[in-house]
mmCIF file of C-alpha atoms in Angstrom:
data_model
loop_
_atom_site.group_PDB
_atom_site.id
_atom_site.type_symbol
_atom_site.label_atom_id
_atom_site.label_comp_id
_atom_site.label_asym_id
_atom_site.label_seq_id
_atom_site.Cartn_x
_atom_site.Cartn_y
_atom_site.Cartn_z
ATOM 1 C CA UNK A 1 226.161 136.006 233.618
ATOM 2 C CA UNK A 2 224.243 137.761 230.853
ATOM 3 C CA UNK A 3 220.527 138.275 231.471
ATOM 4 C CA UNK A 4 219.581 134.728 232.372
ATOM 5 C CA UNK A 5 219.366 135.606 236.066
ATOM 6 C CA UNK A 6 220.646 133.397 238.857
ATOM 7 C CA UNK A 7 221.772 129.875 238.044
ATOM 8 C CA UNK A 8 219.048 127.669 239.491
ATOM 9 C CA UNK A 9 217.822 124.080 239.365
ATOM 10 C CA UNK A 10 215.860 124.633 236.108
ATOM 11 C CA UNK A 11 219.193 124.613 234.212
ATOM 12 C CA UNK A 12 220.591 121.425 235.787
ATOM 13 C CA UNK A 13 220.868 118.416 233.497
ATOM 14 C CA UNK A 14 220.252 114.868 234.730
ATOM 15 C CA UNK A 15 223.516 113.189 235.737
ATOM 16 C CA UNK A 16 223.786 111.063 232.572
ATOM 17 C CA UNK A 17 223.417 114.121 230.317
ATOM 18 C CA UNK A 18 225.924 116.418 231.986
ATOM 19 C CA UNK A 19 228.964 117.345 229.910
ATOM 20 C CA UNK A 20 232.256 115.580 230.588
ATOM 21 C CA UNK A 21 235.129 117.935 231.447
ATOM 22 C CA UNK A 22 237.408 116.537 228.737
ATOM 23 C CA UNK A 23 235.337 115.662 225.696
ATOM 24 C CA UNK A 24 237.078 114.002 222.785
ATOM 25 C CA UNK A 25 237.684 116.262 219.811
ATOM 26 C CA UNK A 26 236.204 114.890 216.621
ATOM 27 C CA UNK A 27 238.657 113.397 214.147
ATOM 28 C CA UNK A 28 237.907 112.956 210.486
ATOM 29 C CA UNK A 29 234.764 115.095 210.263
ATOM 30 C CA UNK A 30 234.301 115.595 206.503
ATOM 31 C CA UNK A 31 235.540 119.014 205.320
ATOM 32 C CA UNK A 32 234.212 119.638 201.809
ATOM 33 C CA UNK A 33 235.582 122.291 199.460
ATOM 34 C CA UNK A 34 232.706 123.753 197.427
ATOM 35 C CA UNK A 35 234.853 125.919 195.137
ATOM 36 C CA UNK A 36 233.738 124.017 191.968
ATOM 37 C CA UNK A 37 230.195 125.393 192.460
ATOM 38 C CA UNK A 38 230.671 128.500 194.620
ATOM 39 C CA UNK A 39 230.416 130.953 191.693
ATOM 40 C CA UNK A 40 227.365 129.360 190.054
ATOM 41 C CA UNK A 41 223.682 129.801 190.799
ATOM 42 C CA UNK A 42 223.107 126.047 190.798
ATOM 43 C CA UNK A 43 224.973 122.761 190.618
ATOM 44 C CA UNK A 44 223.850 121.688 187.146
ATOM 45 C CA UNK A 45 226.937 121.332 184.972
ATOM 46 C CA UNK A 46 227.567 124.295 182.707
ATOM 47 C CA UNK A 47 230.347 125.185 180.278
ATOM 48 C CA UNK A 48 232.608 126.479 183.067
ATOM 49 C CA UNK A 49 232.209 123.511 185.387
ATOM 50 C CA UNK A 50 234.279 120.375 185.220
ATOM 51 C CA UNK A 51 231.824 117.416 185.402
ATOM 52 C CA UNK A 52 234.426 115.273 187.193
ATOM 53 C CA UNK A 53 234.794 117.814 190.017
ATOM 54 C CA UNK A 54 230.994 117.966 190.456
ATOM 55 C CA UNK A 55 230.854 114.174 190.529
ATOM 56 C CA UNK A 56 233.540 114.118 193.227
ATOM 57 C CA UNK A 57 231.639 116.730 195.270
ATOM 58 C CA UNK A 58 228.429 114.707 195.006
ATOM 59 C CA UNK A 59 230.286 111.610 196.196
ATOM 60 C CA UNK A 60 231.786 113.460 199.186
ATOM 61 C CA UNK A 61 228.443 114.960 200.219
ATOM 62 C CA UNK A 62 226.677 111.584 199.919
ATOM 63 C CA UNK A 63 229.350 109.851 201.994
ATOM 64 C CA UNK A 64 229.227 112.561 204.706
ATOM 65 C CA UNK A 65 225.415 112.410 204.921
ATOM 66 C CA UNK A 66 225.428 108.606 205.071
ATOM 67 C CA UNK A 67 228.255 108.083 207.545
ATOM 68 C CA UNK A 68 228.132 111.182 209.745
ATOM 69 C CA UNK A 69 224.899 113.126 209.238
ATOM 70 C CA UNK A 70 226.962 116.314 209.314
ATOM 71 C CA UNK A 71 229.980 117.906 207.629
ATOM 72 C CA UNK A 72 231.780 121.222 207.187
ATOM 73 C CA UNK A 73 232.014 123.272 203.977
ATOM 74 C CA UNK A 74 234.641 125.818 202.895
ATOM 75 C CA UNK A 75 234.867 128.038 199.774
ATOM 76 C CA UNK A 76 231.078 128.082 199.890
ATOM 77 C CA UNK A 77 230.494 131.442 198.201
ATOM 78 C CA UNK A 78 229.075 133.324 201.216
ATOM 79 C CA UNK A 79 231.276 136.421 201.610
ATOM 80 C CA UNK A 80 233.150 136.551 204.920
ATOM 81 C CA UNK A 81 232.015 140.128 205.569
ATOM 82 C CA UNK A 82 228.342 139.005 205.458
ATOM 83 C CA UNK A 83 229.056 136.698 208.348
ATOM 84 C CA UNK A 84 231.179 139.221 210.241
ATOM 85 C CA UNK A 85 228.428 141.825 209.944
ATOM 86 C CA UNK A 86 225.637 139.591 211.251
ATOM 87 C CA UNK A 87 227.854 138.456 214.146
ATOM 88 C CA UNK A 88 228.609 142.101 214.992
ATOM 89 C CA UNK A 89 224.932 143.199 215.062
ATOM 90 C CA UNK A 90 223.987 140.063 217.026
ATOM 91 C CA UNK A 91 226.571 140.886 219.717
ATOM 92 C CA UNK A 92 225.316 144.482 219.853
ATOM 93 C CA UNK A 93 221.742 143.309 220.216
ATOM 94 C CA UNK A 94 222.462 140.805 223.017
ATOM 95 C CA UNK A 95 224.661 143.343 224.883
ATOM 96 C CA UNK A 96 221.588 145.541 225.494
ATOM 97 C CA UNK A 97 219.585 145.563 228.707
ATOM 98 C CA UNK A 98 216.968 142.873 229.211
ATOM 99 C CA UNK A 99 214.290 145.580 229.067
ATOM 100 C CA UNK A 100 215.443 146.639 225.578
ATOM 101 C CA UNK A 101 215.645 143.069 224.273
ATOM 102 C CA UNK A 102 212.205 142.254 225.597
ATOM 103 C CA UNK A 103 210.678 144.962 223.413
ATOM 104 C CA UNK A 104 210.843 142.291 220.664
ATOM 105 C CA UNK A 105 210.060 139.349 222.951
ATOM 106 C CA UNK A 106 208.408 136.355 221.365
ATOM 107 C CA UNK A 107 205.404 134.577 222.875
ATOM 108 C CA UNK A 108 202.621 132.163 221.876
ATOM 109 C CA UNK A 109 201.238 134.755 219.432
ATOM 110 C CA UNK A 110 204.400 136.498 218.227
ATOM 111 C CA UNK A 111 206.480 133.442 217.389
ATOM 112 C CA UNK A 112 209.538 135.356 216.107
ATOM 113 C CA UNK A 113 211.827 137.535 218.210
ATOM 114 C CA UNK A 114 213.821 137.432 221.453
ATOM 115 C CA UNK A 115 213.536 134.708 224.090
ATOM 116 C CA UNK A 116 215.566 133.631 227.109
ATOM 117 C CA UNK A 117 213.619 130.770 228.676
ATOM 118 C CA UNK A 118 213.839 127.979 226.103
ATOM 119 C CA UNK A 119 213.773 124.322 227.169
ATOM 120 C CA UNK A 120 215.234 121.317 225.358
ATOM 121 C CA UNK A 121 214.070 117.901 226.589
ATOM 122 C CA UNK A 122 212.277 119.802 229.379
ATOM 123 C CA UNK A 123 215.462 121.292 230.884
ATOM 124 C CA UNK A 124 216.153 125.016 230.504
ATOM 125 C CA UNK A 125 218.971 125.970 228.110
ATOM 126 C CA UNK A 126 221.724 128.386 229.173
ATOM 127 C CA UNK A 127 221.219 130.762 226.239
ATOM 128 C CA UNK A 128 219.356 133.727 224.803
ATOM 129 C CA UNK A 129 217.964 133.601 221.260
ATOM 130 C CA UNK A 130 216.563 135.831 218.548
ATOM 131 C CA UNK A 131 214.502 134.132 215.801
ATOM 132 C CA UNK A 132 213.358 135.446 212.433
ATOM 133 C CA UNK A 133 211.650 133.864 209.437
ATOM 134 C CA UNK A 134 213.337 133.545 206.035
ATOM 135 C CA UNK A 135 209.982 134.423 204.431
ATOM 136 C CA UNK A 136 208.308 137.418 206.028
ATOM 137 C CA UNK A 137 205.533 136.761 206.778
ATOM 138 C CA UNK A 138 205.857 132.975 207.047
ATOM 139 C CA UNK A 139 202.717 131.018 206.077
ATOM 140 C CA UNK A 140 202.030 128.314 208.711
ATOM 141 C CA UNK A 141 199.316 125.950 209.933
ATOM 142 C CA UNK A 142 196.987 127.713 212.380
ATOM 143 C CA UNK A 143 196.287 124.706 214.587
ATOM 144 C CA UNK A 144 197.318 121.160 215.416
ATOM 145 C CA UNK A 145 193.902 119.760 214.435
ATOM 146 C CA UNK A 146 194.414 117.457 211.392
ATOM 147 C CA UNK A 147 191.007 118.497 209.952
ATOM 148 C CA UNK A 148 191.616 122.234 210.313
ATOM 149 C CA UNK A 149 193.051 123.685 207.082
ATOM 150 C CA UNK A 150 193.189 127.280 208.310
ATOM 151 C CA UNK A 151 196.489 129.132 208.122
ATOM 152 C CA UNK A 152 198.275 131.809 210.105
ATOM 153 C CA UNK A 153 201.196 134.131 209.474
ATOM 154 C CA UNK A 154 204.326 134.507 211.549
ATOM 155 C CA UNK A 155 205.693 138.018 211.146
ATOM 156 C CA UNK A 156 209.227 139.054 212.014
ATOM 157 C CA UNK A 157 209.809 141.502 214.851
ATOM 158 C CA UNK A 158 212.815 143.752 214.244
ATOM 159 C CA UNK A 159 214.515 145.770 216.995
ATOM 160 C CA UNK A 160 215.220 149.470 216.484
ATOM 161 C CA UNK A 161 218.781 148.938 217.715
ATOM 162 C CA UNK A 162 221.303 148.103 216.298
ATOM 163 C CA UNK A 163 220.275 150.404 213.377
ATOM 164 C CA UNK A 164 221.228 148.028 210.526
ATOM 165 C CA UNK A 165 220.075 144.866 212.279
ATOM 166 C CA UNK A 166 217.243 144.002 209.879
ATOM 167 C CA UNK A 167 219.165 144.873 206.707
ATOM 168 C CA UNK A 168 222.190 142.843 207.844
ATOM 169 C CA UNK A 169 220.057 139.805 208.747
ATOM 170 C CA UNK A 170 218.223 139.910 205.407
ATOM 171 C CA UNK A 171 221.485 140.130 203.386
ATOM 172 C CA UNK A 172 222.866 137.128 205.276
ATOM 173 C CA UNK A 173 219.612 135.225 204.668
ATOM 174 C CA UNK A 174 219.822 135.748 200.900
ATOM 175 C CA UNK A 175 223.400 134.485 200.624
ATOM 176 C CA UNK A 176 223.028 131.484 202.915
ATOM 177 C CA UNK A 177 219.689 130.707 201.221
ATOM 178 C CA UNK A 178 221.502 130.330 197.881
ATOM 179 C CA UNK A 179 224.125 128.076 199.477
ATOM 180 C CA UNK A 180 221.551 125.840 201.142
ATOM 181 C CA UNK A 181 219.708 125.208 197.848
ATOM 182 C CA UNK A 182 223.000 124.252 196.156
ATOM 183 C CA UNK A 183 223.619 121.794 199.006
ATOM 184 C CA UNK A 184 220.130 120.356 198.441
ATOM 185 C CA UNK A 185 221.015 119.829 194.767
ATOM 186 C CA UNK A 186 224.230 118.006 195.692
ATOM 187 C CA UNK A 187 222.270 115.822 198.146
ATOM 188 C CA UNK A 188 219.632 115.051 195.496
ATOM 189 C CA UNK A 189 222.318 114.021 192.997
ATOM 190 C CA UNK A 190 224.011 111.864 195.651
ATOM 191 C CA UNK A 191 220.731 109.937 196.010
ATOM 192 C CA UNK A 192 220.482 109.381 192.258
ATOM 193 C CA UNK A 193 217.695 111.977 191.915
ATOM 194 C CA UNK A 194 217.427 115.016 189.633
ATOM 195 C CA UNK A 195 219.341 118.007 190.998
ATOM 196 C CA UNK A 196 216.213 120.104 191.587
ATOM 197 C CA UNK A 197 214.114 117.244 192.988
ATOM 198 C CA UNK A 198 213.650 118.947 196.362
ATOM 199 C CA UNK A 199 212.966 122.489 195.128
ATOM 200 C CA UNK A 200 209.179 122.048 194.955
ATOM 201 C CA UNK A 201 208.974 121.694 198.742
ATOM 202 C CA UNK A 202 210.327 125.189 199.429
ATOM 203 C CA UNK A 203 207.959 127.412 197.453
ATOM 204 C CA UNK A 204 206.335 128.575 200.716
ATOM 205 C CA UNK A 205 209.203 127.571 202.972
ATOM 206 C CA UNK A 206 208.860 127.845 206.754
ATOM 207 C CA UNK A 207 212.623 128.178 207.273
ATOM 208 C CA UNK A 208 213.983 130.212 210.173
ATOM 209 C CA UNK A 209 217.283 131.713 211.262
ATOM 210 C CA UNK A 210 218.279 131.912 214.890
ATOM 211 C CA UNK A 211 220.899 134.023 216.621
ATOM 212 C CA UNK A 212 222.101 132.029 219.660
ATOM 213 C CA UNK A 213 223.948 133.824 222.455
ATOM 214 C CA UNK A 214 225.552 131.753 225.213
ATOM 215 C CA UNK A 215 226.793 133.920 228.111
ATOM 216 C CA UNK A 216 229.577 132.615 230.394
ATOM 217 C CA UNK A 217 227.989 130.073 232.731
ATOM 218 C CA UNK A 218 228.860 129.853 236.459
ATOM 219 C CA UNK A 219 228.292 126.058 236.493
ATOM 220 C CA UNK A 220 229.191 124.731 233.025
ATOM 221 C CA UNK A 221 229.594 121.206 234.398
ATOM 222 C CA UNK A 222 225.875 121.065 235.299
ATOM 223 C CA UNK A 223 224.176 122.855 232.406
ATOM 224 C CA UNK A 224 224.080 122.887 228.605
ATOM 225 C CA UNK A 225 223.677 125.754 226.136
ATOM 226 C CA UNK A 226 221.329 123.467 224.201
ATOM 227 C CA UNK A 227 220.417 120.013 225.430
ATOM 228 C CA UNK A 228 220.741 116.908 223.278
ATOM 229 C CA UNK A 229 218.460 116.986 220.249
ATOM 230 C CA UNK A 230 218.161 116.398 216.504
ATOM 231 C CA UNK A 231 217.009 119.166 214.199
ATOM 232 C CA UNK A 232 213.484 118.386 213.042
ATOM 233 C CA UNK A 233 213.690 120.174 209.661
ATOM 234 C CA UNK A 234 215.464 119.291 206.420
ATOM 235 C CA UNK A 235 218.985 120.692 206.689
ATOM 236 C CA UNK A 236 220.807 123.137 208.999
ATOM 237 C CA UNK A 237 223.626 125.476 207.986
ATOM 238 C CA UNK A 238 225.441 126.650 211.115
ATOM 239 C CA UNK A 239 227.930 129.470 211.556
ATOM 240 C CA UNK A 240 229.743 129.262 214.890
ATOM 241 C CA UNK A 241 232.347 131.634 216.282
ATOM 242 C CA UNK A 242 235.866 130.664 217.314
ATOM 243 C CA UNK A 243 234.876 129.707 220.883
ATOM 244 C CA UNK A 244 233.280 126.386 219.940
ATOM 245 C CA UNK A 245 230.972 124.265 222.069
ATOM 246 C CA UNK A 246 229.108 122.125 219.562
ATOM 247 C CA UNK A 247 229.239 118.403 220.353
ATOM 248 C CA UNK A 248 227.927 115.594 218.169
ATOM 249 C CA UNK A 249 227.042 112.085 219.323
ATOM 250 C CA UNK A 250 229.298 109.611 217.542
ATOM 251 C CA UNK A 251 227.285 106.788 216.022
ATOM 252 C CA UNK A 252 229.841 104.054 216.580
ATOM 253 C CA UNK A 253 230.010 104.331 220.391
ATOM 254 C CA UNK A 254 227.515 107.006 221.518
ATOM 255 C CA UNK A 255 230.346 109.230 222.769
ATOM 256 C CA UNK A 256 229.922 113.038 222.697
ATOM 257 C CA UNK A 257 232.677 114.604 220.615
ATOM 258 C CA UNK A 258 233.577 118.276 220.165
ATOM 259 C CA UNK A 259 233.474 119.932 216.739
ATOM 260 C CA UNK A 260 236.393 122.350 216.565
ATOM 261 C CA UNK A 261 235.497 125.537 214.659
ATOM 262 C CA UNK A 262 237.189 125.834 211.239
ATOM 263 C CA UNK A 263 237.683 129.513 210.355
ATOM 264 C CA UNK A 264 235.179 130.622 207.699
ATOM 265 C CA UNK A 265 233.511 127.198 207.436
ATOM 266 C CA UNK A 266 229.835 126.370 207.866
ATOM 267 C CA UNK A 267 228.708 123.208 209.651
ATOM 268 C CA UNK A 268 225.948 121.365 207.802
ATOM 269 C CA UNK A 269 223.748 118.831 209.494
ATOM 270 C CA UNK A 270 221.044 116.525 208.241
ATOM 271 C CA UNK A 271 217.624 117.005 209.844
ATOM 272 C CA UNK A 272 214.787 114.603 210.600
ATOM 273 C CA UNK A 273 212.791 115.414 207.447
ATOM 274 C CA UNK A 274 215.780 114.390 205.321
ATOM 275 C CA UNK A 275 215.963 111.165 207.332
ATOM 276 C CA UNK A 276 212.323 110.432 206.459
ATOM 277 C CA UNK A 277 212.602 111.539 202.805
ATOM 278 C CA UNK A 278 215.626 109.248 202.292
ATOM 279 C CA UNK A 279 214.000 106.390 204.240
ATOM 280 C CA UNK A 280 217.017 106.464 206.607
ATOM 281 C CA UNK A 281 219.686 106.328 203.893
ATOM 282 C CA UNK A 282 220.776 109.615 205.519
ATOM 283 C CA UNK A 283 220.111 110.005 209.244
ATOM 284 C CA UNK A 284 219.976 113.125 211.366
ATOM 285 C CA UNK A 285 222.767 113.614 213.883
ATOM 286 C CA UNK A 286 222.093 114.075 217.599
ATOM 287 C CA UNK A 287 223.985 117.091 218.948
ATOM 288 C CA UNK A 288 224.164 119.520 221.877
ATOM 289 C CA UNK A 289 226.054 122.639 222.978
ATOM 290 C CA UNK A 290 228.331 122.880 226.014
ATOM 291 C CA UNK A 291 229.051 126.210 227.702
ATOM 292 C CA UNK A 292 232.029 127.559 229.628
ATOM 293 C CA UNK A 293 232.564 129.894 232.574
ATOM 294 C CA UNK A 294 234.896 132.363 230.834
ATOM 295 C CA UNK A 295 233.839 133.176 227.277
ATOM 296 C CA UNK A 296 230.548 134.099 225.666
ATOM 297 C CA UNK A 297 229.710 132.246 222.451
ATOM 298 C CA UNK A 298 227.639 133.072 219.396
ATOM 299 C CA UNK A 299 226.208 130.750 216.742
ATOM 300 C CA UNK A 300 223.811 131.282 213.842
ATOM 301 C CA UNK A 301 221.834 128.318 212.463
ATOM 302 C CA UNK A 302 219.723 128.532 209.289
ATOM 303 C CA UNK A 303 217.019 125.867 209.633
ATOM 304 C CA UNK A 304 215.724 124.821 206.205
ATOM 305 C CA UNK A 305 212.063 123.781 206.478
ATOM 306 C CA UNK A 306 209.500 123.005 203.747
ATOM 307 C CA UNK A 307 206.076 124.580 203.165
ATOM 308 C CA UNK A 308 203.609 123.936 206.001
ATOM 309 C CA UNK A 309 201.338 121.836 203.722
ATOM 310 C CA UNK A 310 204.148 119.380 202.863
ATOM 311 C CA UNK A 311 203.279 115.760 203.537
ATOM 312 C CA UNK A 312 206.550 114.307 204.805
ATOM 313 C CA UNK A 313 207.096 110.680 203.778
ATOM 314 C CA UNK A 314 209.825 108.553 202.161
ATOM 315 C CA UNK A 315 210.358 109.567 198.525
ATOM 316 C CA UNK A 316 208.790 107.170 196.030
ATOM 317 C CA UNK A 317 212.066 106.870 194.075
ATOM 318 C CA UNK A 318 213.810 105.497 197.182
ATOM 319 C CA UNK A 319 211.346 102.805 198.203
ATOM 320 C CA UNK A 320 210.629 99.418 196.664
ATOM 321 C CA UNK A 321 209.944 95.858 197.790
ATOM 322 C CA UNK A 322 213.425 95.511 199.259
ATOM 323 C CA UNK A 323 213.265 98.965 200.848
ATOM 324 C CA UNK A 324 209.716 99.396 202.209
ATOM 325 C CA UNK A 325 208.834 102.768 203.766
ATOM 326 C CA UNK A 326 209.965 103.123 207.388
ATOM 327 C CA UNK A 327 207.651 106.054 208.201
ATOM 328 C CA UNK A 328 203.983 106.913 207.953
ATOM 329 C CA UNK A 329 203.302 110.290 206.305
ATOM 330 C CA UNK A 330 202.868 113.348 208.514
ATOM 331 C CA UNK A 331 202.027 116.968 207.704
ATOM 332 C CA UNK A 332 204.981 119.220 208.481
ATOM 333 C CA UNK A 333 202.889 122.269 209.484
ATOM 334 C CA UNK A 334 200.970 120.373 212.170
ATOM 335 C CA UNK A 335 204.195 118.869 213.527
ATOM 336 C CA UNK A 336 205.839 122.326 213.568
ATOM 337 C CA UNK A 337 202.982 123.963 215.506
ATOM 338 C CA UNK A 338 203.153 121.269 218.210
ATOM 339 C CA UNK A 339 206.939 121.729 218.493
ATOM 340 C CA UNK A 340 206.715 125.531 218.672
ATOM 341 C CA UNK A 341 204.093 125.411 221.404
ATOM 342 C CA UNK A 342 206.418 123.322 223.581
ATOM 343 C CA UNK A 343 208.931 126.200 223.657
ATOM 344 C CA UNK A 344 206.596 128.080 226.003
ATOM 345 C CA UNK A 345 205.356 125.321 228.273
ATOM 346 C CA UNK A 346 207.404 122.761 230.166
ATOM 347 C CA UNK A 347 206.065 119.380 229.119
ATOM 348 C CA UNK A 348 205.852 116.350 231.392
ATOM 349 C CA UNK A 349 206.639 114.091 228.458
ATOM 350 C CA UNK A 350 209.083 114.187 225.561
ATOM 351 C CA UNK A 351 207.970 116.332 222.631
ATOM 352 C CA UNK A 352 206.601 114.912 219.358
ATOM 353 C CA UNK A 353 209.359 113.192 217.318
ATOM 354 C CA UNK A 354 209.601 111.538 213.908
ATOM 355 C CA UNK A 355 209.857 108.242 215.813
ATOM 356 C CA UNK A 356 206.126 108.647 216.529
ATOM 357 C CA UNK A 357 205.557 108.024 212.791
ATOM 358 C CA UNK A 358 207.931 105.076 212.433
ATOM 359 C CA UNK A 359 206.390 101.931 210.963
ATOM 360 C CA UNK A 360 207.110 98.877 213.129
ATOM 361 C CA UNK A 361 209.293 96.393 211.199
#
């Protein structure tokens, strides 16, 4: 049962949100081969790259973002051993006693580190997590007050054991960081923008990486590893092990469908900021994680987030008289602080969402 203690009512999902025993497995999820760009620092055509193959990639990425909000990538340029190593140290870390793990426990002040009491939609998740910032320290807004410009720093907490934990996590971060910026270039091109259109937003990025550990659950029919949600950042690059458990809500009928792990692939999903930037040309996908009673599961999402001072609003190039903006601007750092605070207190209402900034038609 891991270190989550006894299974109690805090984990139980409302009847309508409980997982079905036989979820449909997703058919036709886009699987995109990135080999045309995997050896290059960026997507911009150079002498070794065939322009037609880049054009085809751009088309595939645009179609996946528009129709699904998520896709899988293979031949992405992140060495397999990078992924194997981070999975190995993550398993070693989570296998320790609760007392050891809590030496790097996160709280309202230390935002990064280990945690085992996270709630999604005000129901406790059946999981343990370890969070660290891509930038260390990460520059963030200090308060939720719109008139307060003061900043704070989130600093990573690194455990002493396993010995190469920090080094392994930082190597993985560098490689997946390169991949995620190439994906942002493909997305920009698919929208008819310049390849590096989005780069300016990530100078002081607030991106994070999370190690998710889902122990076997005694009542998998009542609980979820992560409740239904949409990622509130820009883009997520997810590594999941062979156990699987990710489910995505199909847009056509609202059915929850399982995403079968593809060996070596990353799952990419569009976040809420991308939905706002593209004025809903690309929409974020609602997803959740189911657990099982037999096998533990590990997943590693890289959440790409912009600088805290970014004003999130539909991009000027994508709005006109026929396509008026669908969202009022909001400051990412203020939004992020409100969201983070909710991880530590059970709210009586749903958390802040981008829908709060939607302009009524």
